Short mmCIF file of C-alpha atoms in Angstrom, two decimals:
data_model
loop_
_atom_site.label_atom_id
_atom_site.label_comp_id
_atom_site.label_asym_id
_atom_site.label_seq_id
_atom_site.Cartn_x
_atom_site.Cartn_y
_atom_site.Cartn_z
CA MET A 247 29.27 -47.96 43.37
CA THR A 248 30.93 -48.20 39.81
CA GLU A 249 34.70 -47.42 39.67
CA ASN A 250 34.68 -46.15 36.31
CA LEU A 251 32.67 -42.88 35.76
CA ALA A 252 32.26 -43.77 31.87
CA ASP A 253 30.58 -47.09 32.89
CA ALA A 254 28.35 -45.34 35.11
CA VAL A 255 27.06 -42.48 33.07
CA GLY A 256 24.63 -42.87 30.32
CA LEU A 257 23.28 -40.61 28.23
CA ARG A 258 20.52 -41.51 25.45
CA ALA A 259 17.81 -39.55 23.49
CA ILE A 260 14.59 -39.13 25.30
CA THR A 261 11.54 -40.92 23.79
CA ASP A 262 7.84 -40.37 24.05
CA ASP A 263 7.87 -43.22 26.87
CA ASP A 264 10.02 -40.82 28.96
CA THR A 265 7.56 -38.21 29.16
CA PRO A 266 6.35 -38.90 32.75
CA LEU A 267 9.99 -39.32 33.72
CA ILE A 268 11.20 -35.97 32.21
CA ASP A 269 8.25 -34.27 33.85
CA ARG A 270 9.18 -35.57 37.30
CA LEU A 271 13.06 -34.54 36.86
CA TRP A 272 11.49 -31.17 35.56
CA GLN A 273 9.91 -30.46 38.95
CA LEU A 274 13.23 -31.20 40.68
CA TYR A 275 15.00 -29.09 38.18
CA ILE A 276 12.84 -25.88 38.67
CA HIS A 277 12.63 -26.49 42.40
CA ASP A 278 16.38 -25.98 42.39
CA LEU A 279 16.10 -22.78 40.21
CA SER A 280 13.56 -21.47 42.46
CA GLN A 281 16.28 -20.39 44.72
CA SER A 282 17.47 -17.69 42.41
CA ARG A 283 14.06 -17.10 40.83
CA GLY A 284 11.86 -16.99 43.58
CA SER A 285 9.54 -19.01 41.90
CA LEU A 286 6.76 -21.01 43.98
CA PRO A 287 4.73 -24.19 42.75
CA ASP A 288 1.19 -23.92 41.92
CA ALA A 289 -1.82 -24.92 44.43
CA ALA A 290 -0.97 -28.61 43.37
CA GLY A 291 2.30 -28.30 44.50
CA LEU A 292 3.64 -28.37 40.75
CA PHE A 293 6.01 -26.03 39.03
CA LYS A 294 5.24 -24.56 35.71
CA LEU A 295 6.54 -26.64 32.70
CA GLY A 296 7.79 -23.63 31.10
CA HIS A 297 10.08 -24.43 27.96
CA LEU A 298 9.56 -28.03 28.29
CA GLN A 299 6.44 -28.29 26.03
CA TRP A 300 8.18 -26.04 23.60
CA PHE A 301 11.15 -28.56 23.27
CA ARG A 302 8.89 -31.40 22.69
CA GLU A 303 7.16 -29.41 19.97
CA GLN A 304 10.28 -28.63 18.09
CA PRO A 305 12.41 -32.18 17.93
CA ASP A 306 13.99 -31.01 14.83
CA ASP A 307 15.44 -27.80 16.68
CA TRP A 308 15.77 -29.26 20.30
CA LYS A 309 17.22 -32.62 20.99
CA GLY A 310 16.61 -34.19 24.40
CA PHE A 311 18.75 -36.35 26.50
CA LEU A 312 18.30 -38.41 29.56
CA VAL A 313 20.99 -39.00 31.87
CA THR A 314 21.49 -41.91 33.82
CA TYR A 315 23.94 -42.81 36.76
CA GLU A 316 24.48 -46.72 37.38
CA ASP A 317 20.99 -46.93 35.07
CA ALA A 318 19.10 -44.85 37.54
CA PRO A 319 17.13 -41.52 36.17
CA ALA A 320 19.94 -38.71 36.99
CA GLY A 321 19.08 -35.83 34.81
CA PHE A 322 18.43 -34.37 31.32
CA ALA A 323 19.78 -32.13 28.93
CA PHE A 324 18.17 -30.39 25.92
CA VAL A 325 20.34 -29.06 22.94
CA GLY A 326 19.53 -26.59 20.34
CA VAL A 327 20.86 -27.94 17.35
CA ASN A 328 19.50 -25.01 14.98
CA TRP A 329 19.86 -21.99 17.27
CA GLU A 330 20.46 -18.43 15.89
CA GLY A 331 22.73 -18.31 13.18
CA GLY A 332 23.66 -21.99 12.99
CA LYS A 333 24.93 -22.11 16.60
CA ARG A 334 24.23 -24.90 19.27
CA THR A 335 23.13 -24.12 22.67
CA ILE A 336 21.97 -25.99 25.94
CA GLY A 337 18.54 -24.94 26.48
CA GLU A 338 18.25 -26.80 29.84
CA PHE A 339 20.54 -28.90 31.80
CA PHE A 340 19.98 -30.88 34.94
CA VAL A 341 21.70 -33.45 37.14
CA VAL A 342 20.20 -34.50 40.44
CA ARG A 343 22.22 -33.38 43.44
CA GLY A 344 22.93 -36.85 44.48
CA VAL A 345 25.41 -37.24 41.76
CA ARG A 346 26.69 -33.66 41.58
CA ARG A 347 30.51 -32.97 41.93
CA ARG A 348 31.20 -36.67 40.76
CA GLY A 349 32.18 -35.66 37.07
CA VAL A 350 28.59 -36.63 35.82
CA GLY A 351 27.58 -33.48 34.54
CA GLU A 352 31.00 -32.47 33.16
CA SER A 353 31.01 -35.93 31.44
CA VAL A 354 27.44 -35.26 30.05
CA ALA A 355 28.30 -31.74 28.70
CA ARG A 356 31.47 -32.75 27.18
CA THR A 357 29.57 -35.53 25.37
CA LEU A 358 27.07 -33.14 23.99
CA ILE A 359 29.37 -30.37 22.92
CA GLU A 360 31.61 -32.91 20.90
CA ARG A 361 28.58 -34.66 19.55
CA TYR A 362 27.53 -31.33 17.74
CA PRO A 363 30.85 -29.54 16.86
CA GLY A 364 30.52 -25.96 15.85
CA ALA A 365 29.63 -22.56 17.38
CA TRP A 366 28.19 -22.74 20.67
CA GLU A 367 26.36 -20.29 22.99
CA ILE A 368 25.62 -21.45 26.61
CA ALA A 369 23.43 -19.50 28.98
CA PHE A 370 22.84 -19.64 32.62
CA GLN A 371 21.50 -17.37 35.27
CA ASP A 372 24.42 -15.12 36.75
CA ASP A 373 23.20 -15.16 39.93
CA ASN A 374 23.56 -19.12 39.86
CA ALA A 375 27.13 -19.27 41.17
CA GLY A 376 27.31 -23.25 40.78
CA ALA A 377 26.07 -22.97 37.11
CA ARG A 378 28.60 -20.09 36.17
CA ALA A 379 31.65 -22.21 37.88
CA PHE A 380 30.41 -25.46 36.10
CA TRP A 381 30.13 -24.00 32.62
CA LYS A 382 33.15 -21.68 32.68
CA HIS A 383 35.06 -24.83 33.87
CA VAL A 384 33.75 -27.08 31.08
CA VAL A 385 34.15 -24.50 28.45
CA SER A 386 37.60 -23.95 29.38
CA ASP A 387 38.52 -27.51 29.61
CA ILE A 388 37.28 -27.91 25.91
CA VAL A 389 38.73 -24.69 24.43
CA GLY A 390 40.89 -23.13 26.79
CA GLU A 391 40.84 -19.43 26.82
CA ALA A 392 39.06 -19.22 23.21
CA TRP A 393 35.67 -18.08 24.61
CA LEU A 394 33.79 -14.99 25.21
CA GLU A 395 31.15 -13.97 27.66
CA GLU A 396 28.50 -11.42 27.78
CA TRP A 397 25.22 -10.71 29.67
CA ARG A 398 21.79 -10.39 27.81
CA LEU A 399 18.31 -9.30 29.03
CA VAL A 400 15.98 -12.06 29.50
CA PRO A 401 13.10 -11.41 26.70
CA ASN A 402 9.65 -10.22 28.28
CA LYS A 403 11.18 -10.78 31.78
CA PRO A 404 12.39 -7.66 33.00
CA HIS A 405 12.29 -8.44 36.68
CA ILE A 406 14.82 -11.34 35.87
CA PRO A 407 18.54 -10.63 36.05
CA PRO A 408 20.12 -10.56 32.76
CA ASP A 409 21.47 -14.27 31.81
CA HIS A 410 25.13 -14.53 31.18
CA TRP A 411 26.19 -16.08 28.22
CA LEU A 412 29.53 -18.18 27.04
CA MET A 413 30.50 -18.12 23.34
CA PHE A 414 32.85 -20.49 21.95
CA ASP A 415 33.65 -22.69 18.86
CA ALA A 416 34.15 -26.40 19.40
CA SER A 417 34.89 -26.98 15.67
CA TYR A 418 37.85 -29.69 16.25
CA ASN A 419 38.42 -33.21 16.18
CA SER A 420 38.04 -34.98 19.47
CA THR A 421 40.63 -37.53 20.19
#
C-alpha cells in the first residue's frame, strides 16, 4: 500500500472512454444511497442512471472527474461550475467503501473546491449521517466557521426529505 496519500489518490477529467466504468461505479453509488432513499433496482438488477445522463449532456456546466486510488477506480465527482448565481456545487460525489476513512474523499473534495474558487453550495441528504459529517468537516477545514446551512425541499419529490445545503465562499489563495 502507498505510504503517501497524495501519491495514491488520482483525480482526472472523465472522458467518453470512461462511460462504461462510470456507469458501473454509478450502480455502487446509487446502491449506497438506496439505504436512505428506499430505492430498488429494476427487473434487470440495475438502478436508474438519474442525473448521470444530464451531467453528460451539459459538459460546459458539469465537469466530471474520476477518482483513483493506487491507479484503481475509486469513485467520481461531478462539479457544477455554472450553478445558479455563478456558484459552484457538487452534483454527485462518490468514493468506494474500500478506501473510505483513509482521507481519499477529503483530498478529492479539497482539490475540487480549490480548483474552482468562489461561492459554493453543497447539498446532501440530511438523513445520510456520513455525508453530513464528511461535508461539514471538509467545509470547516477549508473556511472555518464561515459557512451557512439550510434545508431545501427536493423539487418534484415531496416523498423525499429536504436536502441539507452548506453554503460558503472559497475565494482564497491556496498555499
